Amino acid sequence: MVKEKLSEQQLKELQRQLKLYKQGVQEIIPTEELEEKLAKSILLNKPLKIKLGLDPSAPDVHLGHTVVLKKLKQFQDNGHTIQLLIGDFTGKIGDPTGKSIARKPLTDEEVKHNAQTYFEQFGKVLDMEKVELHYNSTWLSQLKFDDVIQLAGKITIARLMERDDFEERIAFGKPISLHEFFYPVMQGYDSVVLECDIELGGTDQHFNVLMGRHFQEKFGKTKQIALLMPLLEGLDGVEKMSKSKNNYIGINEPANEMYGKAMSIPDELMVKYFTLITPLTPEEITEIEEGLVKRTLHPRDVKMQLAKLIVQMYHDEEAAEKAEQQFITIFQKGEVPEELPTMTWTGPTSITIVQLLVDTGLLPSKSEAKRMIAGGAIKIDGKKIITDMETTTISHNMIVSVGKRKFMKLLLKN
Amino acid sequence: MVKEKLSEQQLKELQRQLKLYKQGVQEIIPTEELEEKLAKSILLNKPLKIKLGLDPSAPDVHLGHTVVLKKLKQFQDNGHTIQLLIGDFTGKIGDPTGKSIARKPLTDEEVKHNAQTYFEQFGKVLDMEKVELHYNSTWLSQLKFDDVIQLAGKITIARLMERDDFEERIAFGKPISLHEFFYPVMQGYDSVVLECDIELGGTDQHFNVLMGRHFQEKFGKTKQIALLMPLLEGLDGVEKMSKSKNNYIGINEPANEMYGKAMSIPDELMVKYFTLITPLTPEEITEIEEGLVKRTLHPRDVKMQLAKLIVQMYHDEEAAEKAEQQFITIFQKGEVPEELPTMTWTGPTSITIVQLLVDTGLLPSKSEAKRMIAGGAIKIDGKKIITDMETTTISHNMIVSVGKRKFMKLLLKN
């Protein structure tokens, strides 16, 4: 037990860090080893290596990602080393079965570009200058068939089939290609190469993160600890926040958009959001929670506090203030906000609404425009558009609105 | 249908070859394709490529192997190309789990030496000058991890688990390491590289040989045909002939040994042996079979014919004649053969029987000597030895015998 060798002050530091890292965590496997590793790190004044694996194909960072990023930040603030691992090797391979068109192989340039996009966004949470960047193609692309066989000899089929999604697909008779068994193997091997002390991930990474422990042990290395964070439900309150479910708040979104989206977080998730993605202390959060239970706090006010906090984190105090004001103006007073984006209209004066929505850049495509009209989301000067066959005549200061938060004021040239 | 384009003479040739290749075969998958491939080969005067895979770790060739070799010989005699594939890649890897001590990695030199040993023995059946030799390490060792992933993407876990031994081990909860799934994959990929038309094997190779078809199809190549031969039971009449079961007749064994062993082939297997490992025609074999049924032939005489034929194939007419004579002398007349191996004894004159058996080289170990004494197999000058405690005094011309076929005459110096 290294702990016994610590001075009183060091012991205090150990307790402080342990308490911090355990905040909001879903699972630590195993907790005792975390304490031991931390104690050793403090005793020898040697930072721990904390790994986070990233998929290079989807570099849009949203609040769901920040759950893990915030946890990384705590480690970074205490002097530990963050290892960001871009899993570019699989990205560059693409889908060998050729079934998934979406999984085209990424080029080196795409990988670099996507990684860059990640890092710019991560910079809003982490001090990127202190972060180690790794690409697993560095070592994986060097492995030859006999290395792969040696690696594959260190894990059983039964162990791999324990992964939930594999188990499920086997149960339902859905095919699994042999190469898919290598994805967790690679992730485990990455930890061998990087000699990670701790790997972070969402609870959905439970199996994959434990592969790191497995392979490190097989390669005679010290085993990493799995630190798994809860998954953040998205704005629908049901599914994990993700881009594909369109239930996310991106950390690069404009302040008003961010604030508005945050106001649609379900009430019952507010405390979870405070806990996992804001810098509030456990004590502050408990206070809010109690206020809600005792009804001394109005849920709407609490949500406005959350929305403002989120904008503040990814923009600034001023932007948060403005976003709040705009929200109050539109929703609480039912008005159109004062400061609207404007566009000087140079197109035809008579135009279909569908074309107008696309030409103003409010919507990406005609089909999307038709869908939004059908959904009753489009208004011109406050009048709802009923059919996508409709044509309009552009007038000066005409306001086109999409849903409750997107506006465009058209200006005609002199 | 290529067949329709053949001349009458070519059609006859097609029928002749087809009939020949089908002799003694257990399974052809699929038969129609064999006919089509052969027809094409005859029409274009282009030889087919016939593959046989060999394990480089066990180069002792016995009669069990000759079942397939004889079939290969038929193809060779008709001008087709034999591809002998030494599976040295896996041999060089050894056992990555480290569990099997027996499966040490082979060095390049061991592989070459073992292959050489194979070829010398195969030369007794095939014309080795016309045979193509391939080592699968040539291409497999060049594959990198991404190639392996591409390869693995072409086969499902479910398909691999169909292999009998995998299925069984899964059913009994015995672990299978991930690398083991690659052995059939490699065998399949070898056929892709070699562009084989037909792969031969024993019925126990059913699954592995079909992998060739599978991967050739996935790589957009013409699919090979699986031609599977029955397994030859060994001298025990039960288990497949193999070195590890010690129920085999090696094709390099001395003529007398070979003849004697052949005489212990169970009666009910004689016809199978004639069919699978001798050059007798189906008509000649039918005649023997009928003779045995009608009792116009004595099983002992038939077996002597079989034994003589076997010695003739792997030694010569003269050796076969001599072996037969010696057999008659010892077993039918109960005499010790005239020509005995001799040894000039330089050891102590008083010695335990156990030590004597080891020192004369008749038996490999003391434990084996004790076992043989217990089994009543040891005689000195015709007198059976009862206990392994016994000591003897060496005399000039003393004859030590092990079982019915191993003798040593001891000579004392002057």
PDB file of N, CA and C in Angstrom, chain A residues 322-383:
ATOM      1  N   LYS A 322     -27.029  38.684 -23.407  1.00  0.00           N
ATOM      2  CA  LYS A 322     -27.781  39.047 -24.611  1.00  0.00           C
ATOM      3  C   LYS A 322     -28.758  37.947 -25.014  1.00  0.00           C
ATOM      4  N   ALA A 323     -28.264  36.705 -24.978  1.00  0.00           N
ATOM      5  CA  ALA A 323     -29.101  35.575 -25.366  1.00  0.00           C
ATOM      6  C   ALA A 323     -30.309  35.486 -24.451  1.00  0.00           C
ATOM      7  N   GLU A 324     -30.062  35.722 -23.176  1.00  0.00           N
ATOM      8  CA  GLU A 324     -31.166  35.681 -22.226  1.00  0.00           C
ATOM      9  C   GLU A 324     -32.183  36.770 -22.545  1.00  0.00           C
ATOM     10  N   GLN A 325     -31.667  37.964 -22.826  1.00  0.00           N
ATOM     11  CA  GLN A 325     -32.557  39.083 -23.146  1.00  0.00           C
ATOM     12  C   GLN A 325     -33.393  38.774 -24.383  1.00  0.00           C
ATOM     13  N   GLN A 326     -32.734  38.245 -25.406  1.00  0.00           N
ATOM     14  CA  GLN A 326     -33.446  37.931 -26.643  1.00  0.00           C
ATOM     15  C   GLN A 326     -34.528  36.880 -26.370  1.00  0.00           C
ATOM     16  N   PHE A 327     -34.176  35.898 -25.546  1.00  0.00           N
ATOM     17  CA  PHE A 327     -35.135  34.846 -25.218  1.00  0.00           C
ATOM     18  C   PHE A 327     -36.350  35.441 -24.530  1.00  0.00           C
ATOM     19  N   ILE A 328     -36.077  36.334 -23.566  1.00  0.00           N
ATOM     20  CA  ILE A 328     -37.181  36.970 -22.834  1.00  0.00           C
ATOM     21  C   ILE A 328     -38.055  37.748 -23.809  1.00  0.00           C
ATOM     22  N   THR A 329     -37.412  38.493 -24.709  1.00  0.00           N
ATOM     23  CA  THR A 329     -38.146  39.303 -25.681  1.00  0.00           C
ATOM     24  C   THR A 329     -39.075  38.438 -26.532  1.00  0.00           C
ATOM     25  N   ILE A 330     -38.500  37.399 -27.145  1.00  0.00           N
ATOM     26  CA  ILE A 330     -39.291  36.583 -28.062  1.00  0.00           C
ATOM     27  C   ILE A 330     -40.348  35.759 -27.360  1.00  0.00           C
ATOM     28  N   PHE A 331     -39.911  35.024 -26.355  1.00  0.00           N
ATOM     29  CA  PHE A 331     -40.810  34.000 -25.822  1.00  0.00           C
ATOM     30  C   PHE A 331     -41.672  34.497 -24.694  1.00  0.00           C
ATOM     31  N   GLN A 332     -41.056  35.314 -23.836  1.00  0.00           N
ATOM     32  CA  GLN A 332     -41.870  35.717 -22.710  1.00  0.00           C
ATOM     33  C   GLN A 332     -42.754  36.895 -23.113  1.00  0.00           C
ATOM     34  N   LYS A 333     -42.253  37.735 -24.028  1.00  0.00           N
ATOM     35  CA  LYS A 333     -43.098  38.861 -24.442  1.00  0.00           C
ATOM     36  C   LYS A 333     -43.730  38.594 -25.802  1.00  0.00           C
ATOM     37  N   GLY A 334     -43.395  37.494 -26.440  1.00  0.00           N
ATOM     38  CA  GLY A 334     -43.992  37.136 -27.726  1.00  0.00           C
ATOM     39  C   GLY A 334     -43.594  38.062 -28.865  1.00  0.00           C
ATOM     40  N   GLU A 335     -42.468  38.753 -28.757  1.00  0.00           N
ATOM     41  CA  GLU A 335     -42.044  39.689 -29.799  1.00  0.00           C
ATOM     42  C   GLU A 335     -40.934  39.108 -30.668  1.00  0.00           C
ATOM     43  N   VAL A 336     -40.762  39.771 -31.772  1.00  0.00           N
ATOM     44  CA  VAL A 336     -39.603  39.446 -32.597  1.00  0.00           C
ATOM     45  C   VAL A 336     -38.413  40.210 -32.001  1.00  0.00           C
ATOM     46  N   PRO A 337     -37.263  39.572 -31.894  1.00  0.00           N
ATOM     47  CA  PRO A 337     -36.129  40.244 -31.252  1.00  0.00           C
ATOM     48  C   PRO A 337     -35.698  41.494 -32.011  1.00  0.00           C
ATOM     49  N   GLU A 338     -35.102  42.425 -31.281  1.00  0.00           N
ATOM     50  CA  GLU A 338     -34.673  43.676 -31.904  1.00  0.00           C
ATOM     51  C   GLU A 338     -33.568  43.449 -32.928  1.00  0.00           C
ATOM     52  N   GLU A 339     -32.567  42.728 -32.459  1.00  0.00           N
ATOM     53  CA  GLU A 339     -31.409  42.560 -33.346  1.00  0.00           C
ATOM     54  C   GLU A 339     -31.580  41.328 -34.207  1.00  0.00           C
ATOM     55  N   LEU A 340     -32.042  41.524 -35.412  1.00  0.00           N
ATOM     56  CA  LEU A 340     -32.232  40.396 -36.300  1.00  0.00           C
ATOM     57  C   LEU A 340     -31.105  40.339 -37.312  1.00  0.00           C
ATOM     58  N   PRO A 341     -30.735  39.145 -37.737  1.00  0.00           N
ATOM     59  CA  PRO A 341     -29.785  39.078 -38.847  1.00  0.00           C
ATOM     60  C   PRO A 341     -30.466  39.654 -40.085  1.00  0.00           C
ATOM     61  N   THR A 342     -29.761  40.365 -40.883  1.00  0.00           N
ATOM     62  CA  THR A 342     -30.353  40.951 -42.088  1.00  0.00           C
ATOM     63  C   THR A 342     -29.596  40.477 -43.316  1.00  0.00           C
ATOM     64  N   MET A 343     -30.246  40.662 -44.456  1.00  0.00           N
ATOM     65  CA  MET A 343     -29.661  40.237 -45.719  1.00  0.00           C
ATOM     66  C   MET A 343     -30.149  41.212 -46.782  1.00  0.00           C
ATOM     67  N   THR A 344     -29.246  41.688 -47.580  1.00  0.00           N
ATOM     68  CA  THR A 344     -29.674  42.568 -48.659  1.00  0.00           C
ATOM     69  C   THR A 344     -30.096  41.697 -49.839  1.00  0.00           C
ATOM     70  N   TRP A 345     -31.341  41.807 -50.183  1.00  0.00           N
ATOM     71  CA  TRP A 345     -31.919  40.891 -51.181  1.00  0.00           C
ATOM     72  C   TRP A 345     -31.601  41.365 -52.596  1.00  0.00           C
ATOM     73  N   THR A 346     -30.985  40.503 -53.375  1.00  0.00           N
ATOM     74  CA  THR A 346     -30.638  40.870 -54.749  1.00  0.00           C
ATOM     75  C   THR A 346     -31.321  39.939 -55.749  1.00  0.00           C
ATOM     76  N   GLY A 347     -32.140  39.010 -55.219  1.00  0.00           N
ATOM     77  CA  GLY A 347     -32.810  38.047 -56.094  1.00  0.00           C
ATOM     78  C   GLY A 347     -34.079  38.643 -56.700  1.00  0.00           C
ATOM     79  N   PRO A 348     -34.863  37.781 -57.347  1.00  0.00           N
ATOM     80  CA  PRO A 348     -36.117  38.231 -57.968  1.00  0.00           C
ATOM     81  C   PRO A 348     -37.092  38.730 -56.899  1.00  0.00           C
ATOM     82  N   THR A 349     -37.956  39.633 -57.234  1.00  0.00           N
ATOM     83  CA  THR A 349     -38.892  40.143 -56.225  1.00  0.00           C
ATOM     84  C   THR A 349     -40.051  39.177 -56.009  1.00  0.00           C
ATOM     85  N   SER A 350     -40.369  38.394 -57.050  1.00  0.00           N
ATOM     86  CA  SER A 350     -41.401  37.371 -56.848  1.00  0.00           C
ATOM     87  C   SER A 350     -40.725  35.996 -56.834  1.00  0.00           C
ATOM     88  N   ILE A 351     -41.004  35.210 -55.815  1.00  0.00           N
ATOM     89  CA  ILE A 351     -40.261  33.959 -55.623  1.00  0.00           C
ATOM     90  C   ILE A 351     -41.091  32.975 -54.806  1.00  0.00           C
ATOM     91  N   THR A 352     -40.890  31.683 -55.060  1.00  0.00           N
ATOM     92  CA  THR A 352     -41.604  30.706 -54.225  1.00  0.00           C
ATOM     93  C   THR A 352     -40.999  30.757 -52.828  1.00  0.00           C
ATOM     94  N   ILE A 353     -41.828  30.452 -51.856  1.00  0.00           N
ATOM     95  CA  ILE A 353     -41.360  30.466 -50.465  1.00  0.00           C
ATOM     96  C   ILE A 353     -40.222  29.442 -50.298  1.00  0.00           C
ATOM     97  N   VAL A 354     -40.420  28.297 -50.958  1.00  0.00           N
ATOM     98  CA  VAL A 354     -39.415  27.235 -50.862  1.00  0.00           C
ATOM     99  C   VAL A 354     -38.040  27.740 -51.310  1.00  0.00           C
ATOM    100  N   GLN A 355     -38.019  28.405 -52.480  1.00  0.00           N
ATOM    101  CA  GLN A 355     -36.766  28.929 -53.008  1.00  0.00           C
ATOM    102  C   GLN A 355     -36.196  30.005 -52.094  1.00  0.00           C
ATOM    103  N   LEU A 356     -37.085  30.826 -51.570  1.00  0.00           N
ATOM    104  CA  LEU A 356     -36.665  31.911 -50.687  1.00  0.00           C
ATOM    105  C   LEU A 356     -35.940  31.374 -49.448  1.00  0.00           C
ATOM    106  N   LEU A 357     -36.494  30.300 -48.890  1.00  0.00           N
ATOM    107  CA  LEU A 357     -35.888  29.717 -47.677  1.00  0.00           C
ATOM    108  C   LEU A 357     -34.476  29.202 -47.955  1.00  0.00           C
ATOM    109  N   VAL A 358     -34.306  28.676 -49.164  1.00  0.00           N
ATOM    110  CA  VAL A 358     -32.988  28.171 -49.536  1.00  0.00           C
ATOM    111  C   VAL A 358     -32.040  29.333 -49.856  1.00  0.00           C
ATOM    112  N   ASP A 359     -32.529  30.302 -50.638  1.00  0.00           N
ATOM    113  CA  ASP A 359     -31.671  31.409 -51.061  1.00  0.00           C
ATOM    114  C   ASP A 359     -31.220  32.296 -49.904  1.00  0.00           C
ATOM    115  N   THR A 360     -32.026  32.366 -48.872  1.00  0.00           N
ATOM    116  CA  THR A 360     -31.624  33.178 -47.717  1.00  0.00           C
ATOM    117  C   THR A 360     -30.655  32.410 -46.823  1.00  0.00           C
ATOM    118  N   GLY A 361     -30.484  31.134 -47.133  1.00  0.00           N
ATOM    119  CA  GLY A 361     -29.579  30.336 -46.302  1.00  0.00           C
ATOM    120  C   GLY A 361     -30.233  29.881 -45.006  1.00  0.00           C
ATOM    121  N   LEU A 362     -31.546  30.152 -44.855  1.00  0.00           N
ATOM    122  CA  LEU A 362     -32.208  29.738 -43.616  1.00  0.00           C
ATOM    123  C   LEU A 362     -32.326  28.220 -43.537  1.00  0.00           C
ATOM    124  N   LEU A 363     -32.495  27.604 -44.709  1.00  0.00           N
ATOM    125  CA  LEU A 363     -32.598  26.141 -44.741  1.00  0.00           C
ATOM    126  C   LEU A 363     -31.681  25.600 -45.838  1.00  0.00           C
ATOM    127  N   PRO A 364     -31.177  24.399 -45.630  1.00  0.00           N
ATOM    128  CA  PRO A 364     -30.145  23.873 -46.523  1.00  0.00           C
ATOM    129  C   PRO A 364     -30.665  23.365 -47.871  1.00  0.00           C
ATOM    130  N   SER A 365     -31.947  22.977 -47.955  1.00  0.00           N
ATOM    131  CA  SER A 365     -32.414  22.382 -49.215  1.00  0.00           C
ATOM    132  C   SER A 365     -33.899  22.610 -49.394  1.00  0.00           C
ATOM    133  N   LYS A 366     -34.334  22.434 -50.640  1.00  0.00           N
ATOM    134  CA  LYS A 366     -35.756  22.602 -50.923  1.00  0.00           C
ATOM    135  C   LYS A 366     -36.587  21.555 -50.190  1.00  0.00           C
ATOM    136  N   SER A 367     -36.059  20.350 -50.111  1.00  0.00           N
ATOM    137  CA  SER A 367     -36.846  19.302 -49.465  1.00  0.00           C
ATOM    138  C   SER A 367     -37.026  19.633 -47.981  1.00  0.00           C
ATOM    139  N   GLU A 368     -35.959  20.173 -47.382  1.00  0.00           N
ATOM    140  CA  GLU A 368     -36.046  20.570 -45.980  1.00  0.00           C
ATOM    141  C   GLU A 368     -37.069  21.711 -45.840  1.00  0.00           C
ATOM    142  N   ALA A 369     -37.050  22.631 -46.804  1.00  0.00           N
ATOM    143  CA  ALA A 369     -37.983  23.760 -46.783  1.00  0.00           C
ATOM    144  C   ALA A 369     -39.432  23.253 -46.850  1.00  0.00           C
ATOM    145  N   LYS A 370     -39.669  22.304 -47.744  1.00  0.00           N
ATOM    146  CA  LYS A 370     -41.023  21.746 -47.878  1.00  0.00           C
ATOM    147  C   LYS A 370     -41.462  21.077 -46.577  1.00  0.00           C
ATOM    148  N   ARG A 371     -40.487  20.350 -45.974  1.00  0.00           N
ATOM    149  CA  ARG A 371     -40.783  19.655 -44.730  1.00  0.00           C
ATOM    150  C   ARG A 371     -41.160  20.647 -43.629  1.00  0.00           C
ATOM    151  N   MET A 372     -40.437  21.732 -43.560  1.00  0.00           N
ATOM    152  CA  MET A 372     -40.680  22.726 -42.517  1.00  0.00           C
ATOM    153  C   MET A 372     -42.004  23.448 -42.744  1.00  0.00           C
ATOM    154  N   ILE A 373     -42.330  23.702 -44.022  1.00  0.00           N
ATOM    155  CA  ILE A 373     -43.621  24.337 -44.323  1.00  0.00           C
ATOM    156  C   ILE A 373     -44.748  23.392 -43.891  1.00  0.00           C
ATOM    157  N   ALA A 374     -44.586  22.125 -44.249  1.00  0.00           N
ATOM    158  CA  ALA A 374     -45.602  21.126 -43.889  1.00  0.00           C
ATOM    159  C   ALA A 374     -45.750  21.057 -42.371  1.00  0.00           C
ATOM    160  N   GLY A 375     -44.660  21.266 -41.666  1.00  0.00           N
ATOM    161  CA  GLY A 375     -44.678  21.225 -40.202  1.00  0.00           C
ATOM    162  C   GLY A 375     -45.185  22.519 -39.590  1.00  0.00           C
ATOM    163  N   GLY A 376     -45.511  23.488 -40.429  1.00  0.00           N
ATOM    164  CA  GLY A 376     -46.053  24.748 -39.910  1.00  0.00           C
ATOM    165  C   GLY A 376     -45.020  25.628 -39.245  1.00  0.00           C
ATOM    166  N   ALA A 377     -43.731  25.449 -39.614  1.00  0.00           N
ATOM    167  CA  ALA A 377     -42.673  26.176 -38.910  1.00  0.00           C
ATOM    168  C   ALA A 377     -42.296  27.496 -39.591  1.00  0.00           C
ATOM    169  N   ILE A 378     -42.837  27.730 -40.767  1.00  0.00           N
ATOM    170  CA  ILE A 378     -42.394  28.905 -41.533  1.00  0.00           C
ATOM    171  C   ILE A 378     -43.424  30.041 -41.457  1.00  0.00           C
ATOM    172  N   LYS A 379     -42.926  31.216 -41.128  1.00  0.00           N
ATOM    173  CA  LYS A 379     -43.803  32.397 -41.125  1.00  0.00           C
ATOM    174  C   LYS A 379     -43.143  33.499 -41.931  1.00  0.00           C
ATOM    175  N   ILE A 380     -43.995  34.323 -42.598  1.00  0.00           N
ATOM    176  CA  ILE A 380     -43.473  35.536 -43.226  1.00  0.00           C
ATOM    177  C   ILE A 380     -44.242  36.705 -42.630  1.00  0.00           C
ATOM    178  N   ASP A 381     -43.482  37.615 -42.054  1.00  0.00           N
ATOM    179  CA  ASP A 381     -44.066  38.730 -41.300  1.00  0.00           C
ATOM    180  C   ASP A 381     -45.134  38.227 -40.335  1.00  0.00           C
ATOM    181  N   GLY A 382     -44.839  37.128 -39.666  1.00  0.00           N
ATOM    182  CA  GLY A 382     -45.725  36.602 -38.620  1.00  0.00           C
ATOM    183  C   GLY A 382     -46.887  35.770 -39.143  1.00  0.00           C
ATOM    184  N   LYS A 383     -47.011  35.638 -40.479  1.00  0.00           N
ATOM    185  CA  LYS A 383     -48.134  34.875 -41.040  1.00  0.00           C
ATOM    186  C   LYS A 383     -47.625  33.482 -41.442  1.00  0.00           C
TER     187      LYS A 383
END
